[in-house]
Coordinates of C-alpha atoms and ligand atoms in Angstrom, one line a residue:
Chain G
M198 CA -19.6 -11.6 16.6
T199 CA -21.8 -14.4 17.9
T200 CA -25.3 -14.8 16.6
D201 CA -26.8 -15.2 20.1
T202 CA -25.8 -11.7 21.1
V203 CA -27.0 -10.1 17.9
R204 CA -30.3 -10.5 16.1
P205 CA -30.0 -10.3 12.4
A206 CA -31.9 -7.4 10.8
P207 CA -33.6 -7.6 7.5
A208 CA -31.1 -8.3 4.7
D209 CA -31.1 -4.9 3.0
D210 CA -30.4 -2.8 6.1
G211 CA -27.1 -1.7 7.3
L212 CA -26.1 -2.4 10.9
T213 CA -28.2 -1.3 13.8
A214 CA -26.5 0.7 16.6
S215 CA -26.4 -2.2 18.9
E216 CA -25.1 -4.6 16.2
L217 CA -22.3 -2.1 15.4
A218 CA -21.5 -1.9 19.1
A219 CA -21.4 -5.7 19.4
V220 CA -19.2 -5.8 16.3
R221 CA -16.8 -3.3 17.8
A222 CA -16.6 -5.0 21.1
D223 CA -15.3 -8.0 19.2
F224 CA -12.1 -6.2 18.1
P225 CA -9.8 -5.8 21.1
L226 CA -7.5 -3.4 19.3
L227 CA -10.3 -0.8 18.7
G228 CA -10.5 -0.3 22.5
R229 CA -7.0 1.0 22.9
T230 CA -5.8 4.6 23.0
V231 CA -2.9 6.3 21.2
R232 CA -0.8 9.4 21.5
G233 CA -1.3 10.1 25.1
G234 CA -4.7 8.7 25.9
R235 CA -6.7 9.6 22.8
P236 CA -9.2 7.0 21.7
L237 CA -8.0 5.4 18.5
V238 CA -9.9 6.2 15.3
Y239 CA -8.7 3.7 12.9
L240 CA -9.2 4.8 9.3
D241 CA -6.6 2.8 7.6
S242 CA -8.5 -0.4 7.0
A243 CA -7.6 -0.4 3.3
A244 CA -4.0 -1.0 4.3
T245 CA -4.9 -3.7 6.7
S246 CA -8.0 -4.4 8.8
Q247 CA -8.2 -5.1 12.5
K248 CA -9.1 -8.6 13.6
P249 CA -12.0 -9.9 15.6
N250 CA -11.6 -12.2 18.6
V251 CA -12.9 -15.2 16.8
V252 CA -10.0 -14.9 14.3
L253 CA -7.4 -14.4 17.0
E254 CA -8.9 -17.3 19.0
A255 CA -9.0 -19.6 16.0
E256 CA -5.3 -19.2 15.5
V257 CA -4.5 -19.8 19.2
E258 CA -6.9 -22.7 19.3
F259 CA -5.1 -24.2 16.3
Y260 CA -1.7 -23.9 17.9
E261 CA -2.9 -25.1 21.2
Q262 CA -4.9 -28.1 20.0
R263 CA -4.2 -29.1 16.4
N264 CA -0.8 -27.9 15.3
A265 CA 0.7 -30.3 12.8
A266 CA 1.8 -30.2 9.2
V267 CA -1.1 -30.8 6.8
H268 CA -1.4 -33.5 4.1
R269 CA 1.4 -35.5 5.7
G270 CA 1.5 -38.1 8.4
A271 CA -1.2 -40.4 9.6
H272 CA -1.3 -39.3 13.2
Q273 CA -4.4 -37.8 14.6
L274 CA -3.1 -34.3 14.8
A275 CA -2.1 -34.3 11.2
E276 CA -5.6 -35.4 10.4
E277 CA -7.2 -32.7 12.5
A278 CA -4.9 -30.0 11.1
T279 CA -5.6 -31.1 7.6
E280 CA -9.3 -31.1 8.3
A281 CA -9.1 -27.5 9.7
F282 CA -7.0 -26.4 6.8
E283 CA -9.4 -27.8 4.2
S284 CA -12.5 -26.6 5.9
A285 CA -11.0 -23.1 6.0
R286 CA -10.5 -23.5 2.2
S287 CA -14.2 -24.4 1.8
A288 CA -15.2 -21.4 3.9
V289 CA -13.2 -19.0 1.8
A290 CA -14.4 -20.7 -1.4
S291 CA -18.1 -20.4 -0.5
F292 CA -17.5 -16.8 0.7
V293 CA -16.6 -15.8 -2.9
G294 CA -18.8 -18.3 -4.7
A295 CA -16.1 -20.7 -5.8
D296 CA -15.7 -24.5 -5.4
D297 CA -13.2 -25.8 -2.9
G298 CA -10.8 -27.0 -5.5
E299 CA -10.7 -23.5 -7.1
I300 CA -9.0 -21.8 -4.2
V301 CA -5.2 -21.9 -3.8
W302 CA -3.7 -20.7 -0.6
T303 CA -1.0 -18.0 -1.2
P304 CA 0.8 -15.7 1.2
G305 CA -1.4 -12.9 0.0
A306 CA -2.8 -11.1 -3.1
T307 CA 0.6 -10.1 -4.3
A308 CA 1.8 -13.6 -4.3
A309 CA -1.5 -14.8 -6.0
L310 CA -1.1 -12.3 -8.8
N311 CA 2.5 -13.3 -9.3
L312 CA 1.5 -16.9 -9.3
V313 CA -0.8 -16.3 -12.3
A314 CA 1.9 -14.2 -14.1
Y315 CA 4.6 -16.9 -13.5
A316 CA 2.3 -19.7 -14.6
F317 CA 1.9 -17.9 -18.0
S318 CA 5.7 -17.4 -18.0
N319 CA 6.4 -21.0 -17.3
A320 CA 3.9 -22.1 -20.0
T321 CA 5.7 -19.8 -22.4
A322 CA 9.0 -21.5 -21.5
G323 CA 7.4 -24.8 -22.6
R324 CA 6.5 -26.1 -19.1
G325 CA 3.2 -27.8 -18.4
G326 CA 2.9 -29.8 -21.5
A327 CA 0.1 -29.8 -24.1
E328 CA -2.6 -28.5 -21.7
A329 CA -0.5 -25.4 -20.9
V330 CA -0.1 -24.3 -24.5
R331 CA -3.1 -22.1 -24.1
F332 CA -1.2 -19.9 -21.7
R333 CA 1.8 -19.4 -23.9
L334 CA 2.6 -15.8 -24.8
A335 CA 4.4 -14.6 -27.9
P336 CA 5.9 -11.3 -28.9
G337 CA 3.1 -9.1 -30.2
D338 CA 0.6 -10.6 -27.7
E339 CA -0.9 -7.9 -25.4
I340 CA -1.7 -7.7 -21.7
V341 CA -4.1 -5.0 -20.7
V342 CA -4.2 -3.3 -17.3
T343 CA -5.6 0.0 -16.1
E344 CA -3.9 3.2 -14.9
A345 CA -5.6 2.7 -11.5
E346 CA -3.8 -0.5 -10.6
H347 CA -2.0 -1.1 -7.3
H348 CA 1.6 -1.9 -8.1
A349 CA 0.8 -5.5 -7.2
N350 CA -1.4 -5.8 -10.3
L351 CA 0.9 -3.8 -12.5
V352 CA 4.5 -4.8 -11.9
P353 CA 4.0 -8.6 -12.3
W354 CA 2.5 -7.9 -15.7
Q355 CA 5.3 -5.6 -16.8
E356 CA 7.7 -8.3 -15.8
L357 CA 5.7 -11.0 -17.6
C358 CA 5.9 -8.8 -20.7
A359 CA 9.6 -8.3 -20.3
R360 CA 10.1 -12.1 -20.1
T361 CA 7.9 -13.1 -23.0
G362 CA 7.9 -10.2 -25.5
A363 CA 4.2 -9.5 -24.9
V364 CA 3.3 -5.8 -24.9
L365 CA 1.6 -4.0 -21.9
R366 CA -1.3 -1.7 -22.7
W367 CA -3.7 0.1 -20.4
L368 CA -7.0 1.8 -20.1
G369 CA -6.8 5.3 -18.7
V370 CA -8.7 6.9 -15.8
D371 CA -11.0 9.9 -16.1
D372 CA -10.9 13.0 -13.9
D373 CA -13.3 11.3 -11.5
G374 CA -11.0 8.3 -11.1
R375 CA -13.3 6.0 -13.2
I376 CA -11.7 3.6 -15.7
D377 CA -12.2 5.3 -19.1
L378 CA -14.0 2.8 -21.3
S379 CA -14.1 5.1 -24.4
D380 CA -11.1 3.4 -26.0
L381 CA -12.0 -0.1 -24.8
G382 CA -12.4 -1.2 -28.4
T383 CA -8.9 -0.1 -29.4
V384 CA -7.1 -1.3 -26.3
I385 CA -8.8 -4.7 -25.9
T386 CA -8.3 -6.4 -29.3
E387 CA -7.6 -9.7 -30.9
R388 CA -4.0 -9.4 -29.7
T389 CA -5.1 -9.2 -26.0
R390 CA -4.4 -12.3 -24.0
I391 CA -4.9 -11.1 -20.5
V392 CA -7.0 -8.3 -19.0
A393 CA -6.0 -7.6 -15.4
F394 CA -7.8 -5.0 -13.3
G395 CA -8.7 -4.1 -9.7
H396 CA -12.3 -4.6 -8.6
V397 CA -12.1 -1.6 -6.4
S398 CA -9.3 1.0 -6.4
N399 CA -7.4 1.2 -3.1
V400 CA -6.9 4.9 -3.8
T401 CA -10.2 6.3 -5.2
G402 CA -12.5 3.6 -3.9
A403 CA -14.1 3.5 -7.4
V404 CA -15.7 0.2 -8.3
A405 CA -14.5 -1.0 -11.7
P406 CA -17.0 -1.7 -14.5
V407 CA -16.4 -5.5 -14.3
A408 CA -19.2 -6.6 -16.6
E409 CA -17.9 -4.3 -19.5
L410 CA -14.3 -5.4 -19.0
V411 CA -15.2 -9.1 -18.8
D412 CA -17.4 -8.8 -21.9
A413 CA -14.7 -7.1 -23.8
A414 CA -12.1 -9.7 -22.8
R415 CA -14.4 -12.6 -23.6
R416 CA -15.2 -11.3 -27.0
V417 CA -11.5 -11.6 -27.9
G418 CA -10.8 -14.8 -25.9
A419 CA -8.6 -13.1 -23.3
Y420 CA -8.2 -14.3 -19.7
T421 CA -9.5 -11.9 -17.0
V422 CA -7.6 -11.4 -13.7
L423 CA -9.4 -9.6 -10.9
D424 CA -7.5 -8.0 -8.1
A425 CA -10.3 -8.3 -5.5
C426 CA -8.2 -7.1 -2.5
Q427 CA -10.4 -4.1 -1.8
S428 CA -13.8 -5.6 -2.8
V429 CA -13.9 -9.0 -1.0
P430 CA -13.8 -7.4 2.5
H431 CA -16.6 -4.9 1.7
L432 CA -19.0 -6.2 -1.0
P433 CA -20.7 -9.4 -1.7
V434 CA -18.4 -10.9 -4.3
D435 CA -19.3 -13.9 -6.4
V436 CA -16.4 -14.8 -8.7
R437 CA -18.6 -16.9 -10.9
A438 CA -21.3 -14.3 -11.3
L439 CA -18.6 -11.8 -12.1
G440 CA -17.3 -14.2 -14.8
V441 CA -13.6 -13.6 -14.2
D442 CA -11.0 -16.4 -14.8
F443 CA -8.8 -15.5 -11.9
A444 CA -9.2 -13.4 -8.7
A445 CA -6.8 -12.6 -5.9
F446 CA -7.4 -11.3 -2.4
S447 CA -5.6 -11.1 1.0
A448 CA -6.9 -12.3 4.4
H449 CA -5.4 -9.3 6.3
K450 CA -7.7 -6.8 4.6
M451 CA -10.8 -8.9 5.4
L452 CA -10.4 -9.2 9.2
G453 CA -8.1 -12.2 8.8
P454 CA -4.4 -12.8 9.6
T455 CA -1.4 -11.6 7.7
G456 CA 0.6 -14.1 5.7
V457 CA -2.2 -15.7 3.9
G458 CA -4.5 -15.0 0.9
A459 CA -6.1 -16.8 -1.9
L460 CA -6.0 -17.2 -5.6
Y461 CA -9.3 -18.2 -7.2
A462 CA -9.0 -19.7 -10.7
R463 CA -11.6 -21.6 -12.7
R464 CA -10.9 -25.3 -12.1
E465 CA -10.3 -26.0 -15.7
L466 CA -7.5 -23.4 -15.8
L467 CA -5.9 -24.5 -12.6
E468 CA -5.8 -28.0 -14.0
A469 CA -4.0 -26.8 -17.1
M470 CA -1.5 -24.5 -15.4
P471 CA 2.1 -25.4 -14.9
P472 CA 3.4 -25.2 -11.3
V473 CA 5.2 -22.0 -10.2
T474 CA 6.8 -22.6 -6.8
T475 CA 8.1 -26.1 -6.7
G476 CA 9.3 -28.4 -3.9
G477 CA 7.7 -30.5 -1.3
S478 CA 3.9 -31.2 -1.0
M479 CA 3.1 -30.3 -4.6
V480 CA 4.4 -33.5 -6.3
E481 CA 3.3 -37.0 -7.2
V482 CA 6.4 -39.0 -8.2
V483 CA 9.9 -37.7 -7.9
T484 CA 12.9 -39.4 -9.3
M485 CA 16.3 -38.0 -9.8
E486 CA 15.4 -37.4 -13.4
A487 CA 11.9 -36.0 -13.3
T488 CA 8.9 -35.1 -11.3
T489 CA 5.2 -35.3 -11.8
Y490 CA 2.9 -32.9 -10.1
A491 CA -0.1 -33.1 -7.8
P492 CA -3.5 -32.0 -9.1
P493 CA -4.6 -28.5 -8.1
P494 CA -4.8 -26.8 -5.7
Q495 CA -1.9 -28.7 -4.1
R496 CA 0.2 -28.3 -7.2
F497 CA 0.4 -24.6 -6.4
E498 CA 1.0 -25.0 -2.6
A499 CA 4.7 -26.0 -2.3
G500 CA 6.3 -26.3 1.0
T501 CA 4.9 -26.3 4.5
Q502 CA 1.7 -24.2 4.5
M503 CA 0.6 -21.3 6.7
V504 CA -2.0 -23.4 8.4
A505 CA -2.9 -21.3 11.4
Q506 CA -3.3 -18.2 9.2
A507 CA -5.5 -20.1 6.7
V508 CA -7.7 -21.3 9.5
G509 CA -7.9 -17.6 10.6
M510 CA -8.9 -16.6 7.1
G511 CA -11.6 -19.2 7.0
V512 CA -13.0 -17.9 10.3
A513 CA -12.9 -14.3 9.1
A514 CA -14.8 -15.3 5.9
E515 CA -17.4 -17.1 8.1
W516 CA -17.7 -14.1 10.4
L517 CA -18.3 -11.7 7.6
G518 CA -20.7 -14.2 5.9
E519 CA -22.8 -14.5 9.1
L520 CA -23.1 -10.8 9.4
G521 CA -24.1 -10.7 5.7
M522 CA -22.0 -8.9 3.1
S523 CA -24.9 -7.0 1.6
R524 CA -25.5 -5.5 5.1
V525 CA -21.8 -4.8 5.5
A526 CA -21.9 -3.0 2.1
R527 CA -24.9 -1.0 3.2
H528 CA -23.3 0.1 6.4
E529 CA -20.1 1.0 4.5
Q530 CA -22.0 2.9 1.9
E531 CA -23.3 5.2 4.7
L532 CA -19.6 5.6 5.8
A533 CA -18.6 6.5 2.3
T534 CA -21.2 9.2 2.2
E535 CA -20.0 10.5 5.6
L536 CA -16.3 10.4 4.4
L537 CA -17.2 12.3 1.2
R538 CA -18.6 15.1 3.3
M539 CA -14.9 16.1 3.8
A540 CA -15.2 17.9 0.5
E541 CA -17.2 20.6 2.3
I542 CA -14.1 21.6 4.2
P543 CA -12.4 24.5 2.5
G544 CA -9.2 23.5 0.8
V545 CA -10.0 19.8 0.8
R546 CA -10.2 18.1 -2.6
V547 CA -11.2 14.4 -3.0
V548 CA -9.2 12.4 -5.6
G549 CA -11.7 10.1 -7.1
P550 CA -15.5 10.0 -7.4
T551 CA -17.2 12.5 -5.2
D552 CA -20.5 10.8 -5.0
A553 CA -21.2 7.6 -3.1
E554 CA -22.5 5.8 -6.1
D555 CA -20.4 2.8 -7.2
R556 CA -17.6 3.6 -4.8
L557 CA -16.5 2.3 -1.4
A558 CA -15.5 4.0 1.8
V559 CA -11.9 4.5 0.7
V560 CA -11.3 8.2 0.1
S561 CA -8.0 9.8 -0.9
F562 CA -7.7 13.6 -0.8
V563 CA -5.3 16.5 -0.9
V564 CA -5.4 19.6 1.3
D565 CA -4.4 22.8 -0.5
G566 CA -1.1 24.2 0.8
V567 CA -0.4 21.3 3.1
H568 CA 1.5 18.2 2.2
A569 CA -0.2 14.8 2.7
H570 CA 2.4 13.7 5.3
D571 CA 1.8 16.8 7.4
V572 CA -2.0 16.3 7.1
S573 CA -1.7 12.8 8.5
Q574 CA 0.6 13.9 11.3
V575 CA -1.9 16.4 12.6
L576 CA -4.7 13.8 12.3
D577 CA -2.5 11.3 14.2
D578 CA -2.2 13.8 17.0
S579 CA -5.9 13.5 17.5
G580 CA -5.7 9.7 17.5
I581 CA -6.8 9.4 13.9
A582 CA -4.9 6.8 11.9
V583 CA -4.9 7.5 8.1
R584 CA -2.5 6.6 5.4
T585 CA -0.2 8.9 3.5
G586 CA 1.8 8.5 0.3
H587 CA 1.0 7.0 -3.1
H588 CA -0.6 3.9 -1.7
C589 CA 1.4 1.7 -4.1
A590 CA -0.3 3.4 -7.0
Q591 CA 2.2 5.8 -8.4
P592 CA 0.8 5.9 -12.0
L593 CA -2.6 6.9 -10.7
H594 CA -1.1 9.7 -8.5
R595 CA 0.9 10.9 -11.5
R596 CA -2.4 10.9 -13.5
F597 CA -3.8 13.3 -10.9
G598 CA -0.6 15.3 -10.8
V599 CA 0.1 14.7 -7.1
A600 CA 3.0 12.9 -5.5
A601 CA 1.1 11.9 -2.4
T602 CA -2.4 11.9 -1.0
T603 CA -3.9 11.2 2.4
R604 CA -6.3 8.3 2.5
A605 CA -9.1 7.6 5.0
S606 CA -10.6 4.2 4.7
A607 CA -13.3 2.4 6.7
S608 CA -14.4 -1.1 7.4
V609 CA -17.3 -2.9 8.9
Y610 CA -16.4 -1.7 12.4
T611 CA -16.1 2.0 11.6
T612 CA -18.7 4.4 12.9
V613 CA -20.2 7.6 11.6
E614 CA -19.0 9.3 14.8
E615 CA -15.4 8.3 14.1
I616 CA -15.7 9.9 10.6
A617 CA -17.2 13.0 12.2
A618 CA -14.2 13.2 14.5
F619 CA -11.9 12.8 11.5
R620 CA -13.7 15.6 9.6
E621 CA -13.4 17.9 12.7
A622 CA -9.7 17.2 13.0
L623 CA -9.2 17.8 9.3
T624 CA -11.0 21.1 9.5
G625 CA -8.1 22.4 11.7
V626 CA -5.3 21.3 9.5
R627 CA -4.9 24.3 7.2
A628 CA -5.0 26.8 10.1
F629 CA -2.2 24.8 11.9
F630 CA 0.1 25.2 8.9
G631 CA -1.0 28.8 8.2
A632 CA -2.4 27.8 4.9
E633 CA -5.6 29.8 5.1
Chain L
M256 CA -2.7 20.2 19.6
S257 CA -0.4 18.1 21.8
S258 CA 3.0 19.4 22.9
S259 CA 4.9 16.8 20.9
L260 CA 3.1 17.9 17.7
E261 CA 4.1 21.5 18.5
Q262 CA 7.7 20.4 19.2
M263 CA 7.8 18.8 15.8
Y264 CA 6.3 21.7 13.9
Q265 CA 8.3 24.5 15.5
Q266 CA 7.8 27.9 14.0
V267 CA 11.4 27.8 12.6
I268 CA 10.4 24.7 10.6
L269 CA 7.2 26.1 9.4
D270 CA 9.0 29.3 8.3
H271 CA 11.7 27.4 6.4
A272 CA 9.0 25.3 4.8
K273 CA 7.2 28.4 3.6
H274 CA 10.2 30.4 2.6
P275 CA 12.9 27.9 1.8
H276 CA 16.5 28.8 1.2
G277 CA 18.4 27.6 -1.9
R278 CA 15.4 26.7 -3.9
G279 CA 15.9 26.8 -7.7
L280 CA 18.8 25.0 -9.3
A281 CA 21.8 27.1 -10.0
E282 CA 24.1 26.9 -13.0
P283 CA 27.5 25.3 -12.5
V284 CA 30.4 27.7 -11.8
E285 CA 33.4 27.7 -14.1
G286 CA 36.5 26.2 -12.4
H287 CA 34.5 24.7 -9.6
L288 CA 33.5 21.1 -8.9
G289 CA 29.9 20.4 -9.3
G290 CA 27.7 17.4 -8.4
E291 CA 24.0 16.7 -8.6
S292 CA 21.8 14.1 -6.8
H293 CA 18.2 13.1 -7.0
Q294 CA 16.8 11.4 -3.9
V295 CA 13.3 10.1 -3.4
N296 CA 11.5 8.8 -0.4
P297 CA 9.7 5.9 -1.9
T298 CA 7.1 5.6 0.8
C299 CA 5.7 9.1 0.6
G300 CA 6.9 10.3 -2.8
D301 CA 9.0 13.2 -1.4
E302 CA 11.7 14.2 -3.9
V303 CA 14.7 16.4 -4.0
T304 CA 17.2 17.2 -6.7
L305 CA 20.2 19.0 -5.2
R306 CA 23.2 20.6 -6.8
V307 CA 26.4 21.3 -4.9
D308 CA 29.1 23.7 -6.0
V309 CA 32.5 23.2 -4.5
A310 CA 35.2 25.8 -4.7
P311 CA 38.5 23.9 -4.6
G312 CA 41.3 25.1 -2.5
P313 CA 44.2 23.7 -0.8
G314 CA 43.3 21.3 2.1
R315 CA 40.8 22.7 4.5
D316 CA 40.0 25.5 2.1
T317 CA 37.9 23.4 -0.2
V318 CA 34.5 24.8 0.6
V319 CA 30.9 24.2 -0.4
S320 CA 30.4 27.4 -2.2
G321 CA 26.8 26.8 -3.2
V322 CA 23.8 24.5 -2.6
S323 CA 20.7 24.7 -4.8
W324 CA 17.8 22.4 -5.1
E325 CA 14.3 21.7 -6.4
G326 CA 12.0 19.5 -4.5
E327 CA 8.5 18.5 -3.5
G328 CA 7.6 17.1 -0.2
C329 CA 6.3 17.6 3.3
S330 CA 7.2 20.6 5.5
I331 CA 9.8 18.6 7.4
S332 CA 11.7 17.5 4.3
Q333 CA 11.5 21.0 2.7
A334 CA 12.5 22.8 5.8
S335 CA 15.3 20.4 6.5
V336 CA 16.9 21.0 3.0
S337 CA 16.5 24.7 3.6
V338 CA 18.2 24.7 7.0
M339 CA 20.9 22.4 5.6
T340 CA 21.5 24.8 2.7
E341 CA 22.1 27.7 5.1
L342 CA 24.3 25.6 7.4
V343 CA 26.7 24.2 4.9
T344 CA 27.1 27.0 2.4
G345 CA 30.6 28.5 2.8
R346 CA 31.8 25.7 5.0
N347 CA 34.8 23.5 4.3
L348 CA 34.3 19.8 3.7
A349 CA 35.5 18.8 7.2
D350 CA 32.9 21.1 8.8
V351 CA 30.2 19.8 6.4
R352 CA 31.0 16.2 7.5
R353 CA 30.8 17.2 11.2
L354 CA 27.4 18.9 10.6
D355 CA 26.1 15.8 8.8
E356 CA 27.2 13.6 11.7
A357 CA 25.7 16.0 14.2
F358 CA 22.4 16.1 12.4
H359 CA 22.2 12.3 12.0
A360 CA 23.0 12.0 15.8
L361 CA 20.2 14.4 16.5
M362 CA 17.8 12.4 14.4
G363 CA 18.8 9.3 16.2
S364 CA 18.1 10.9 19.6
R365 CA 14.4 9.9 20.0
G366 CA 13.5 13.4 20.9
K367 CA 16.2 13.8 23.6
G368 CA 18.4 16.1 21.6
L369 CA 22.2 16.2 21.8
D370 CA 24.2 16.5 25.0
D371 CA 27.1 17.9 23.1
E372 CA 26.6 21.7 23.3
A373 CA 29.2 22.4 20.6
S374 CA 27.4 20.2 18.1
L375 CA 24.0 21.7 19.0
D376 CA 25.3 25.2 18.5
A377 CA 26.8 24.3 15.2
L378 CA 23.5 23.0 14.0
G379 CA 21.8 26.4 14.5
D380 CA 18.2 26.2 13.2
G381 CA 18.8 22.5 12.8
E382 CA 18.1 22.1 16.5
A383 CA 14.5 22.7 15.8
F384 CA 14.3 19.2 14.3
T385 CA 14.8 17.6 17.7
G386 CA 11.0 17.0 17.9
V387 CA 11.0 15.2 14.6
S388 CA 13.3 12.6 16.0
Q389 CA 10.4 11.4 18.2
Y390 CA 8.5 10.2 15.1
P391 CA 10.4 7.4 13.4
A392 CA 8.3 7.7 10.2
R393 CA 9.4 11.3 9.8
I394 CA 13.1 11.0 10.4
K395 CA 13.7 10.0 6.8
C396 CA 11.9 13.1 5.7
A397 CA 14.4 15.2 7.6
L398 CA 17.3 13.3 6.2
L399 CA 16.3 13.4 2.6
G400 CA 18.3 16.6 1.8
W401 CA 21.3 15.4 3.8
A402 CA 21.4 12.3 1.7
A403 CA 21.2 14.4 -1.5
L404 CA 24.1 16.5 -0.2
K405 CA 26.3 13.6 0.6
D406 CA 25.6 12.0 -2.8
S407 CA 26.1 15.1 -4.8
L408 CA 29.4 15.8 -3.0
A409 CA 30.5 12.3 -3.8
R410 CA 29.5 12.8 -7.4
S411 CA 31.4 16.1 -7.6
G412 CA 34.6 14.3 -6.9
A413 CA 35.3 16.8 -4.1
L414 CA 35.5 14.1 -1.5
A415 CA 38.1 12.0 -3.2
D416 CA 39.9 15.3 -3.9
S417 CA 39.5 17.0 -0.6
T418 CA 43.1 17.1 0.2
G419 CA 44.4 18.0 -3.2
G420 CA 41.9 20.6 -4.3
T421 CA 43.0 20.6 -8.0
D422 CA 40.6 21.7 -10.6
D423 CA 40.9 18.9 -13.2
Ligands
PLP997 C1 -5.9 -3.1 -4.6 C2 -4.8 -3.9 -4.0 N1 -4.2 -4.8 -4.7 C3 -3.2 -5.6 -4.1 C4 -2.7 -5.3 -2.9 C5 -1.6 -6.2 -2.3 O1 -2.1 -7.0 -1.3 P1 -1.0 -7.7 -0.3 O2 0.0 -6.6 0.1 O3 -1.8 -8.2 0.8 O4 -0.4 -8.8 -1.1 C6 -3.3 -4.3 -2.1 C7 -2.9 -4.0 -0.7 O5 -2.0 -3.4 -0.4 C8 -4.4 -3.6 -2.7 O6 -5.0 -2.6 -2.0

């Protein structure tokens, strides 16, 4: 969206109809039809978002005009590429309230979370010298997660425990899909070294009680790791105000390209962390015997970087920033309310909070008597794209006693009319399968 | 509803999904070969546990005497296990292999079905899955039960043993 076509409304409002139309016009893919000419209703933005022209153009422009490896070579292209790469880093940093040096490019959130886990692992193996001793884990240390985690913020910690002898513990989830804080005091203890949790569940849409979790972790001197994949695209996120030590997010869920994401870590931590992926570009002096490492963030960016994608991520952050994240959040809160109205349809049960308070427009549900896969197939027939399965959160599905759910999720470009079309199609599903 | 959706969810499939054959695991039979397999479709969480009972006999007379299963999944996966149960029960191992090949060929046909009349006839209700083969994401639902059958047959020892048919 360009500011000359759209006049910003007061900061607390959602988007006006004309603004939303202008937003949508910026996403070429939203104009296409599917399944024999039906207009696409894309309700799978929690899996990956669509991309505005500015992002697509930024990548093309990079390849057409600036393509070169960054941080190497003195030629003009290398200078321009490096400048584009680093200004994208600044854009992403300021979008989440961090300093430039606190953002590490990664291939995505999964890679960012693994980077943190492996840094602890390498420190435990004695790497990183005296500064990294603070990250060493020992048998009996504990890592705390929640039952609501995406596998990307669960399996790396299970593996870290297996490598170090640390013990994985977790906070449960209540019937509404909220993280149960009633046993906070017994789960987060003096033995806790890391508390890792998702800011917003990609299944229930519930917003985690960040302040309580960060407080509890701080009281015992544990590090906090925030999986911010589902919050950064939809809410104003300020990592410093949240007080977390680490945060991970992916570009492709926030209107940016695939293949890039970011790890935020407080500078002091990044400086003390041992490297994880090693090789070119992350070193200072290499001899046949030993190597010294570059300061962060380069220390964590081995190999040729995904420069065009990083540039695209920077542009996506700026685009969202210009629109204003509090307005995006307001717009999406209305969408969440509209999505939740699906609970009025007989046989439809929402998995997760049923009111729009402290939750985002990601709603998973089951339809009595009809399997999730069949639900989404019928919706697809009306051009409605939703996701089916366990959404990479098997423990959470087990908690709710279901193998699979159907999930409808919105983004800044989603309209109330699209959600009405979704509800209408959903209304016919049970009849189609004779489940009434 | 579009016609391709109706082609996928044929009445035969909906009926099998509602009233599946072979559901409920059967106890092993004395003197028969038995095998069990658990298969999951990791993307959607569909699961099936299938037991096969093989009555050994000389050569071609080694037959699949029983198929029983428990499972959870979409109508396509459930109906497919049900149809398969009906198709293979009482058939010798060579027939079962031919049915398996015919069903896999059908699933690879991108909605076009099979030219080979004999194979189509042999598949019986299985032909109803032609429409499913237009939807790449659903093919693995339809093949879940067949994968469990193949694996449980292998585990039963009946395949290695299919010419001898001894009951060791
Ligand atoms: C909550 C959450 N965490 C982590 C991830 C992993 O992100 P990515 O696949 O981009 O690495 C996702 C996306 O699938 C997610 O929704």
